[in-house]
Amino acid sequence: MEVNLSNSIQVLSEVLDRQILMYKEVFNISMEQEKAIEEDNEIRLIELIDAKNDLMNKANDINISASQFREYWDNNFVDIPSQIKENMKGKVSEVSALIKKILVCDERTKQIIENISTEKNATNLKKNNIKKLKSAYGSTPIKDQFIDKSK
């Protein structure tokens, strides 16, 4: 396909529309990930992570495929009508806002996972300490060792 102003505008507009849809889906998946973590549903969490990674890979592929049109846009920006620039700016802003929402949600999810990990490590540490205490003092209570049982 020959790269010119008309098809650059069309392709980039379509790319932004597709990205908006994809990032909305990624955001929904991010929200579902939080729910899966809270419900301790590891299988669902793994499915969601895979789905999210697939969408992110597709978004990356779309970006790569549009690079020549984006380059044309950048090099010919002064020739683009202001109404089209504003329309595209609105779409870019929407994509940016979605990405920010995803990042906030992912940071929250990361924090939840870190908290769970810390809690599990603390629980495991307590279990290990209890085992150490039991082995240090044996299974026979101390009071029974000093009671004169001959009486």
Coordinates of N, CA and C in Angstrom, one line a residue:
M1 N 0.8 -1.2 0.0 CA 0.0 0.0 0.0 C 0.9 1.2 0.0
E2 N 0.6 2.1 -0.9 CA 1.3 3.4 -1.0 C 0.9 4.3 0.3
V3 N 1.9 4.9 0.8 CA 1.7 5.7 2.0 C 1.5 7.2 1.5
N4 N 0.3 7.7 1.8 CA 0.1 9.1 1.5 C -0.8 9.7 2.6
L5 N -1.1 11.0 2.5 CA -1.8 11.7 3.6 C -3.2 11.0 3.9
S6 N -3.9 10.7 2.8 CA -5.3 10.2 3.0 C -5.3 8.8 3.7
N7 N -4.4 7.9 3.2 CA -4.5 6.6 3.8 C -3.7 6.6 5.2
S8 N -2.8 7.5 5.4 CA -2.2 7.6 6.7 C -3.2 8.0 7.7
I9 N -4.0 9.0 7.4 CA -5.1 9.4 8.3 C -6.1 8.3 8.6
Q10 N -6.5 7.6 7.5 CA -7.4 6.5 7.6 C -6.8 5.4 8.5
V11 N -5.6 4.9 8.2 CA -5.0 3.8 8.9 C -4.8 4.2 10.4
L12 N -4.2 5.4 10.6 CA -4.0 5.8 12.0 C -5.3 5.9 12.8
S13 N -6.3 6.4 12.2 CA -7.6 6.6 12.9 C -8.1 5.2 13.2
E14 N -8.0 4.2 12.3 CA -8.5 2.9 12.5 C -7.6 2.2 13.6
V15 N -6.3 2.4 13.6 CA -5.4 1.9 14.6 C -5.8 2.4 16.0
L16 N -6.1 3.7 16.1 CA -6.5 4.3 17.4 C -7.8 3.7 17.9
D17 N -8.7 3.5 16.9 CA -10.0 2.9 17.3 C -9.8 1.5 17.8
R18 N -9.0 0.7 17.2 CA -8.7 -0.6 17.6 C -8.0 -0.6 19.0
Q19 N -7.1 0.3 19.1 CA -6.4 0.4 20.4 C -7.3 0.7 21.5
I20 N -8.2 1.6 21.3 CA -9.2 2.0 22.3 C -10.0 0.8 22.7
L21 N -10.5 0.0 21.8 CA -11.2 -1.2 22.1 C -10.4 -2.2 22.9
M22 N -9.1 -2.4 22.4 CA -8.2 -3.4 23.0 C -7.9 -2.9 24.5
Y23 N -7.6 -1.7 24.6 CA -7.2 -1.2 26.0 C -8.4 -1.2 26.9
K24 N -9.6 -1.0 26.4 CA -10.8 -1.2 27.3 C -10.9 -2.6 27.8
E25 N -10.6 -3.5 26.8 CA -10.6 -5.0 27.2 C -9.5 -5.3 28.2
V26 N -8.3 -4.7 28.0 CA -7.2 -5.0 28.9 C -7.6 -4.4 30.3
F27 N -8.2 -3.3 30.3 CA -8.6 -2.7 31.6 C -9.6 -3.6 32.3
N28 N -10.6 -4.1 31.6 CA -11.5 -5.0 32.1 C -10.9 -6.3 32.7
I29 N -9.9 -6.8 31.9 CA -9.2 -8.0 32.4 C -8.4 -7.6 33.7
S30 N -7.8 -6.4 33.7 CA -7.0 -6.0 34.9 C -8.0 -6.0 36.1
M31 N -9.2 -5.5 35.9 CA -10.2 -5.5 37.0 C -10.5 -6.9 37.5
E32 N -10.7 -7.8 36.5 CA -11.0 -9.2 36.8 C -9.9 -9.9 37.5
Q33 N -8.6 -9.5 37.2 CA -7.5 -10.1 37.9 C -7.6 -9.8 39.4
E34 N -7.9 -8.5 39.7 CA -8.0 -8.2 41.1 C -9.1 -9.1 41.8
K35 N -10.2 -9.3 41.1 CA -11.2 -10.1 41.7 C -10.8 -11.6 41.8
A36 N -10.1 -12.1 40.8 CA -9.6 -13.5 40.9 C -8.6 -13.6 42.1
I37 N -7.8 -12.6 42.3 CA -6.8 -12.6 43.4 C -7.5 -12.6 44.7
E38 N -8.5 -11.8 44.9 CA -9.3 -11.7 46.1 C -10.0 -13.0 46.4
E39 N -10.5 -13.7 45.3 CA -11.2 -14.9 45.5 C -10.2 -16.1 45.6
D40 N -8.9 -15.8 45.5 CA -7.9 -16.9 45.6 C -8.1 -17.9 44.5
N41 N -8.5 -17.4 43.3 CA -8.7 -18.3 42.1 C -7.5 -18.2 41.2
E42 N -6.5 -19.0 41.5 CA -5.2 -19.0 40.7 C -5.4 -19.4 39.3
I43 N -6.3 -20.3 39.0 CA -6.5 -20.8 37.6 C -7.1 -19.7 36.8
R44 N -8.1 -19.0 37.3 CA -8.7 -17.9 36.6 C -7.7 -16.8 36.4
L45 N -6.9 -16.5 37.4 CA -5.8 -15.5 37.3 C -4.9 -15.8 36.2
I46 N -4.4 -17.0 36.1 CA -3.5 -17.4 35.0 C -4.2 -17.2 33.6
E47 N -5.4 -17.6 33.5 CA -6.2 -17.4 32.3 C -6.3 -15.9 31.9
L48 N -6.5 -15.1 32.9 CA -6.6 -13.7 32.6 C -5.3 -13.1 32.2
I49 N -4.2 -13.5 32.9 CA -2.9 -13.0 32.5 C -2.6 -13.4 31.1
D50 N -2.9 -14.6 30.7 CA -2.6 -15.0 29.3 C -3.4 -14.2 28.3
A51 N -4.7 -14.0 28.6 CA -5.6 -13.2 27.7 C -5.0 -11.8 27.6
K52 N -4.6 -11.2 28.7 CA -4.1 -9.9 28.7 C -2.8 -9.8 27.9
N53 N -1.9 -10.7 28.1 CA -0.7 -10.8 27.3 C -0.9 -10.9 25.8
D54 N -1.9 -11.7 25.5 CA -2.3 -11.8 24.0 C -2.8 -10.5 23.5
L55 N -3.6 -9.8 24.2 CA -4.1 -8.5 23.8 C -2.9 -7.4 23.7
M56 N -2.1 -7.5 24.6 CA -0.9 -6.5 24.6 C 0.0 -6.8 23.4
N57 N 0.2 -8.1 23.1 CA 1.0 -8.5 21.9 C 0.3 -8.0 20.6
K58 N -1.0 -8.1 20.6 CA -1.7 -7.7 19.4 C -1.6 -6.2 19.3
A59 N -1.8 -5.5 20.4 CA -1.6 -4.0 20.3 C -0.2 -3.6 19.9
N60 N 0.8 -4.3 20.3 CA 2.1 -4.0 19.8 C 2.3 -4.3 18.3
D61 N 1.7 -5.4 17.9 CA 1.8 -5.7 16.4 C 1.1 -4.6 15.6
I62 N -0.1 -4.1 16.1 CA -0.8 -3.1 15.4 C 0.1 -1.8 15.3
N63 N 0.8 -1.5 16.4 CA 1.7 -0.3 16.4 C 2.8 -0.5 15.4
I64 N 3.4 -1.7 15.4 CA 4.5 -1.9 14.4 C 4.0 -1.8 13.0
S65 N 2.8 -2.4 12.7 CA 2.3 -2.3 11.3 C 1.9 -0.9 10.9
A66 N 1.7 0.0 11.8 CA 1.3 1.4 11.4 C 2.5 2.3 11.5
S67 N 3.7 1.8 11.7 CA 4.8 2.7 11.9 C 5.1 3.6 10.7
Q68 N 4.9 3.0 9.5 CA 5.2 3.9 8.3 C 4.2 5.0 8.1
F69 N 3.0 4.7 8.6 CA 1.9 5.7 8.5 C 2.1 6.8 9.5
R70 N 2.6 6.4 10.7 CA 2.9 7.3 11.8 C 4.0 8.2 11.4
E71 N 5.0 7.6 10.8 CA 6.2 8.4 10.3 C 5.7 9.4 9.2
Y72 N 4.9 9.0 8.3 CA 4.3 10.0 7.3 C 3.6 11.1 8.0
W73 N 2.7 10.7 9.0 CA 2.0 11.7 9.7 C 2.9 12.7 10.4
D74 N 3.9 12.3 11.0 CA 4.9 13.1 11.7 C 5.6 14.1 10.7
N75 N 6.0 13.5 9.6 CA 6.7 14.3 8.6 C 5.9 15.3 7.8
N76 N 4.5 15.1 7.8 CA 3.6 15.9 7.1 C 2.6 16.6 7.9
F77 N 2.9 16.7 9.2 CA 1.9 17.3 10.2 C 1.4 18.6 9.8
V78 N 2.2 19.5 9.2 CA 1.7 20.8 8.9 C 0.7 20.8 7.8
D79 N 0.6 19.8 7.0 CA -0.3 19.7 5.9 C -1.7 19.1 6.3
I80 N -1.8 18.6 7.5 CA -3.0 17.9 8.0 C -4.0 19.0 8.5
P81 N -5.2 18.9 8.0 CA -6.2 19.8 8.5 C -6.4 19.8 10.0
S82 N -6.7 20.9 10.6 CA -6.8 21.0 12.1 C -7.9 20.2 12.6
Q83 N -9.0 20.1 11.9 CA -10.1 19.3 12.4 C -9.7 17.8 12.6
I84 N -8.9 17.3 11.6 CA -8.4 15.9 11.7 C -7.4 15.8 12.8
K85 N -6.6 16.8 13.0 CA -5.6 16.7 14.1 C -6.3 16.7 15.4
E86 N -7.4 17.5 15.6 CA -8.1 17.5 16.8 C -8.8 16.1 17.1
N87 N -9.4 15.6 16.0 CA -10.0 14.2 16.1 C -9.0 13.2 16.6
M88 N -7.9 13.2 15.9 CA -6.8 12.2 16.3 C -6.3 12.5 17.7
K89 N -6.2 13.7 18.1 CA -5.7 14.1 19.4 C -6.7 13.6 20.5
G90 N -8.0 13.6 20.2 CA -9.0 13.1 21.1 C -8.8 11.6 21.3
K91 N -8.5 10.9 20.2 CA -8.4 9.4 20.2 C -7.1 9.1 21.0
V92 N -6.0 9.8 20.7 CA -4.8 9.6 21.4 C -4.9 9.8 22.9
S93 N -5.7 10.9 23.3 CA -5.9 11.2 24.7 C -6.7 10.0 25.3
E94 N -7.7 9.5 24.6 CA -8.4 8.4 25.2 C -7.6 7.1 25.4
V95 N -6.7 6.8 24.4 CA -5.8 5.7 24.6 C -4.9 6.0 25.8
S96 N -4.3 7.2 25.9 CA -3.4 7.5 27.0 C -4.2 7.4 28.4
A97 N -5.4 7.8 28.4 CA -6.2 7.7 29.7 C -6.4 6.2 30.0
L98 N -6.7 5.4 29.0 CA -6.9 4.0 29.3 C -5.6 3.3 29.8
I99 N -4.5 3.7 29.2 CA -3.3 3.1 29.6 C -3.0 3.5 31.1
K100 N -3.2 4.7 31.4 CA -3.0 5.2 32.8 C -3.9 4.4 33.8
K101 N -5.2 4.2 33.4 CA -6.1 3.4 34.2 C -5.6 2.0 34.4
I102 N -5.1 1.4 33.3 CA -4.5 0.0 33.4 C -3.3 0.0 34.3
L103 N -2.4 1.0 34.2 CA -1.2 1.0 35.1 C -1.6 1.2 36.5
V104 N -2.6 2.0 36.8 CA -3.0 2.2 38.2 C -3.6 0.9 38.8
C105 N -4.4 0.2 38.0 CA -5.0 -1.1 38.4 C -3.9 -2.1 38.5
D106 N -3.0 -2.2 37.6 CA -1.9 -3.2 37.7 C -1.0 -2.9 38.9
E107 N -0.8 -1.7 39.3 CA 0.0 -1.3 40.5 C -0.8 -1.8 41.7
R108 N -2.1 -1.6 41.7 CA -2.9 -2.0 42.9 C -2.8 -3.6 43.0
T109 N -2.9 -4.2 41.8 CA -2.9 -5.7 41.8 C -1.5 -6.2 42.3
K110 N -0.5 -5.5 41.9 CA 0.9 -5.9 42.3 C 1.0 -5.7 43.8
Q111 N 0.4 -4.7 44.4 CA 0.5 -4.4 45.8 C -0.3 -5.5 46.6
I112 N -1.5 -5.9 46.0 CA -2.3 -7.0 46.7 C -1.5 -8.3 46.7
I113 N -0.8 -8.6 45.6 CA 0.0 -9.8 45.5 C 1.1 -9.8 46.5
E114 N 1.8 -8.6 46.6 CA 2.9 -8.5 47.5 C 2.4 -8.6 49.0
N115 N 1.2 -8.1 49.3 CA 0.7 -8.2 50.6 C 0.4 -9.7 50.9
I116 N -0.2 -10.4 50.0 CA -0.6 -11.8 50.2 C 0.7 -12.6 50.4
S117 N 1.7 -12.3 49.6 CA 3.0 -13.0 49.7 C 3.6 -12.7 51.1
T118 N 3.6 -11.5 51.5 CA 4.1 -11.2 52.9 C 3.4 -11.9 53.9
E119 N 2.0 -11.9 53.8 CA 1.2 -12.6 54.8 C 1.5 -14.1 54.8
K120 N 1.7 -14.7 53.6 CA 2.0 -16.2 53.6 C 3.4 -16.5 54.1
N121 N 4.3 -15.6 53.8 CA 5.7 -15.8 54.4 C 5.6 -15.7 55.9
A122 N 4.9 -14.7 56.4 CA 4.8 -14.6 57.9 C 4.1 -15.8 58.5
T123 N 3.1 -16.3 57.9 CA 2.4 -17.5 58.4 C 3.4 -18.7 58.3
N124 N 4.1 -18.9 57.2 CA 5.1 -19.9 57.1 C 6.2 -19.8 58.2
L125 N 6.6 -18.6 58.5 CA 7.6 -18.3 59.5 C 7.1 -18.7 60.8
K126 N 5.8 -18.4 61.1 CA 5.2 -18.8 62.4 C 5.2 -20.3 62.5
K127 N 4.8 -21.0 61.5 CA 4.7 -22.4 61.5 C 6.1 -23.0 61.7
N128 N 7.1 -22.4 61.1 CA 8.5 -22.9 61.3 C 9.0 -22.7 62.7
N129 N 8.6 -21.5 63.3 CA 9.0 -21.2 64.7 C 8.3 -22.2 65.6
I130 N 7.0 -22.5 65.4 CA 6.3 -23.4 66.2 C 7.0 -24.8 66.2
K131 N 7.4 -25.2 65.0 CA 8.1 -26.5 64.8 C 9.4 -26.5 65.6
K132 N 10.1 -25.4 65.5 CA 11.4 -25.3 66.2 C 11.2 -25.3 67.7
L133 N 10.1 -24.6 68.2 CA 9.9 -24.7 69.6 C 9.5 -26.1 70.1
K134 N 8.7 -26.7 69.3 CA 8.3 -28.1 69.7 C 9.5 -29.0 69.7
S135 N 10.3 -28.9 68.7 CA 11.5 -29.8 68.7 C 12.5 -29.4 69.8
A136 N 12.6 -28.2 70.2 CA 13.5 -27.7 71.2 C 13.1 -28.3 72.6
Y137 N 11.8 -28.3 72.8 CA 11.3 -28.7 74.1 C 10.7 -30.1 74.1
G138 N 10.7 -30.7 73.0 CA 10.2 -32.1 72.9 C 8.7 -32.2 73.0
S139 N 8.2 -33.4 72.8 CA 6.8 -33.6 72.9 C 6.3 -33.8 74.3
T140 N 7.2 -34.2 75.2 CA 6.8 -34.4 76.6 C 6.8 -33.1 77.3
P141 N 5.7 -32.8 77.9 CA 5.6 -31.5 78.7 C 6.6 -31.5 79.8
I142 N 7.2 -30.4 80.1 CA 8.2 -30.2 81.1 C 7.7 -30.6 82.5
K143 N 6.4 -30.2 82.8 CA 5.9 -30.5 84.2 C 5.9 -32.0 84.5
D144 N 5.7 -32.8 83.4 CA 5.6 -34.2 83.7 C 7.0 -34.8 83.9
Q145 N 8.1 -34.1 83.6 CA 9.4 -34.6 83.8 C 9.9 -34.5 85.2
F146 N 9.3 -33.6 86.0 CA 9.7 -33.3 87.3 C 8.8 -33.7 88.4
I147 N 7.7 -34.3 88.0 CA 6.7 -34.8 89.0 C 7.2 -36.2 89.5
D148 N 7.2 -36.3 90.8 CA 7.5 -37.6 91.4 C 6.3 -38.5 91.2
K149 N 6.4 -39.4 90.3 CA 5.3 -40.3 90.0 C 5.2 -41.5 90.9
S150 N 6.1 -41.6 91.8 CA 6.2 -42.8 92.7 C 5.1 -42.6 93.8
K151 N 4.6 -41.5 94.1 CA 3.7 -41.3 95.1 C 2.3 -41.6 94.8

